[in-house]
Amino acid sequence: MRTNSVNISVLGKIKDIMGGRYGSLIRFTLACLAIFLILWLLGPGNTFISWIQAASEISAMEEQIENYKTQTEALDSRIEDLTTNRDSLEKFAREHFYFAAPGEDVYITE
């Protein structure tokens, strides 16, 4: 019973305010607020939907940055290996540039 009486009293107060001295001003304010919210959510320009799209683009770009960092670390490791280890440099040159030691024959099959 208590909930119903509270709801009825709240509704009664709202009706009194809307029908009172400043009722038209309140209705105008609520209409302007509703229009503003609709335009903010769905309208052109800087809207809530564009904010969500921008956030998803930012997260995709952050993932891409992490992938690039991983690739850069792998390449740095490879460069370090090639500059310090003569055997790996020789193997790399033979595989990619078809280098051969003097007196060796190189056969290329593709």
mmCIF file of C-alpha atoms in Angstrom, residues 10-51:
data_model
loop_
_atom_site.group_PDB
_atom_site.id
_atom_site.type_symbol
_atom_site.label_atom_id
_atom_site.label_comp_id
_atom_site.label_asym_id
_atom_site.label_seq_id
_atom_site.Cartn_x
_atom_site.Cartn_y
_atom_site.Cartn_z
ATOM 1 C CA VAL A 10 4.507 11.724 -6.998
ATOM 2 C CA LEU A 11 2.188 11.681 -10.009
ATOM 3 C CA GLY A 12 -0.012 14.242 -8.325
ATOM 4 C CA LYS A 13 2.967 16.521 -7.718
ATOM 5 C CA ILE A 14 4.071 16.177 -11.333
ATOM 6 C CA LYS A 15 0.577 17.062 -12.556
ATOM 7 C CA ASP A 16 0.500 20.068 -10.227
ATOM 8 C CA ILE A 17 3.860 21.286 -11.514
ATOM 9 C CA MET A 18 2.967 20.761 -15.186
ATOM 10 C CA GLY A 19 -0.399 22.452 -14.801
ATOM 11 C CA GLY A 20 0.836 25.210 -12.544
ATOM 12 C CA ARG A 21 2.194 28.662 -13.142
ATOM 13 C CA TYR A 22 5.391 27.532 -14.950
ATOM 14 C CA GLY A 23 3.943 24.481 -16.715
ATOM 15 C CA SER A 24 4.453 25.814 -20.234
ATOM 16 C CA LEU A 25 8.071 26.707 -19.469
ATOM 17 C CA ILE A 26 8.705 23.215 -18.101
ATOM 18 C CA ARG A 27 7.082 21.565 -21.154
ATOM 19 C CA PHE A 28 9.170 23.765 -23.468
ATOM 20 C CA THR A 29 12.335 22.881 -21.543
ATOM 21 C CA LEU A 30 11.559 19.159 -21.658
ATOM 22 C CA ALA A 31 10.832 19.351 -25.415
ATOM 23 C CA CYS A 32 14.138 21.157 -26.051
ATOM 24 C CA LEU A 33 15.968 18.598 -23.920
ATOM 25 C CA ALA A 34 14.347 15.721 -25.832
ATOM 26 C CA ILE A 35 15.300 17.258 -29.199
ATOM 27 C CA PHE A 36 18.858 17.841 -27.996
ATOM 28 C CA LEU A 37 19.212 14.242 -26.802
ATOM 29 C CA ILE A 38 17.851 12.846 -30.068
ATOM 30 C CA LEU A 39 20.228 14.997 -32.109
ATOM 31 C CA TRP A 40 23.129 14.106 -29.857
ATOM 32 C CA LEU A 41 22.441 10.389 -30.245
ATOM 33 C CA LEU A 42 21.526 10.248 -33.936
ATOM 34 C CA GLY A 43 22.219 13.603 -35.567
ATOM 35 C CA PRO A 44 25.027 14.747 -37.829
ATOM 36 C CA GLY A 45 28.489 15.662 -36.627
ATOM 37 C CA ASN A 46 29.955 14.855 -33.239
ATOM 38 C CA THR A 47 27.424 12.351 -31.914
ATOM 39 C CA PHE A 48 27.394 9.521 -29.441
ATOM 40 C CA ILE A 49 27.487 6.990 -32.288
ATOM 41 C CA SER A 50 30.577 8.632 -33.807
ATOM 42 C CA TRP A 51 32.243 8.458 -30.385
#
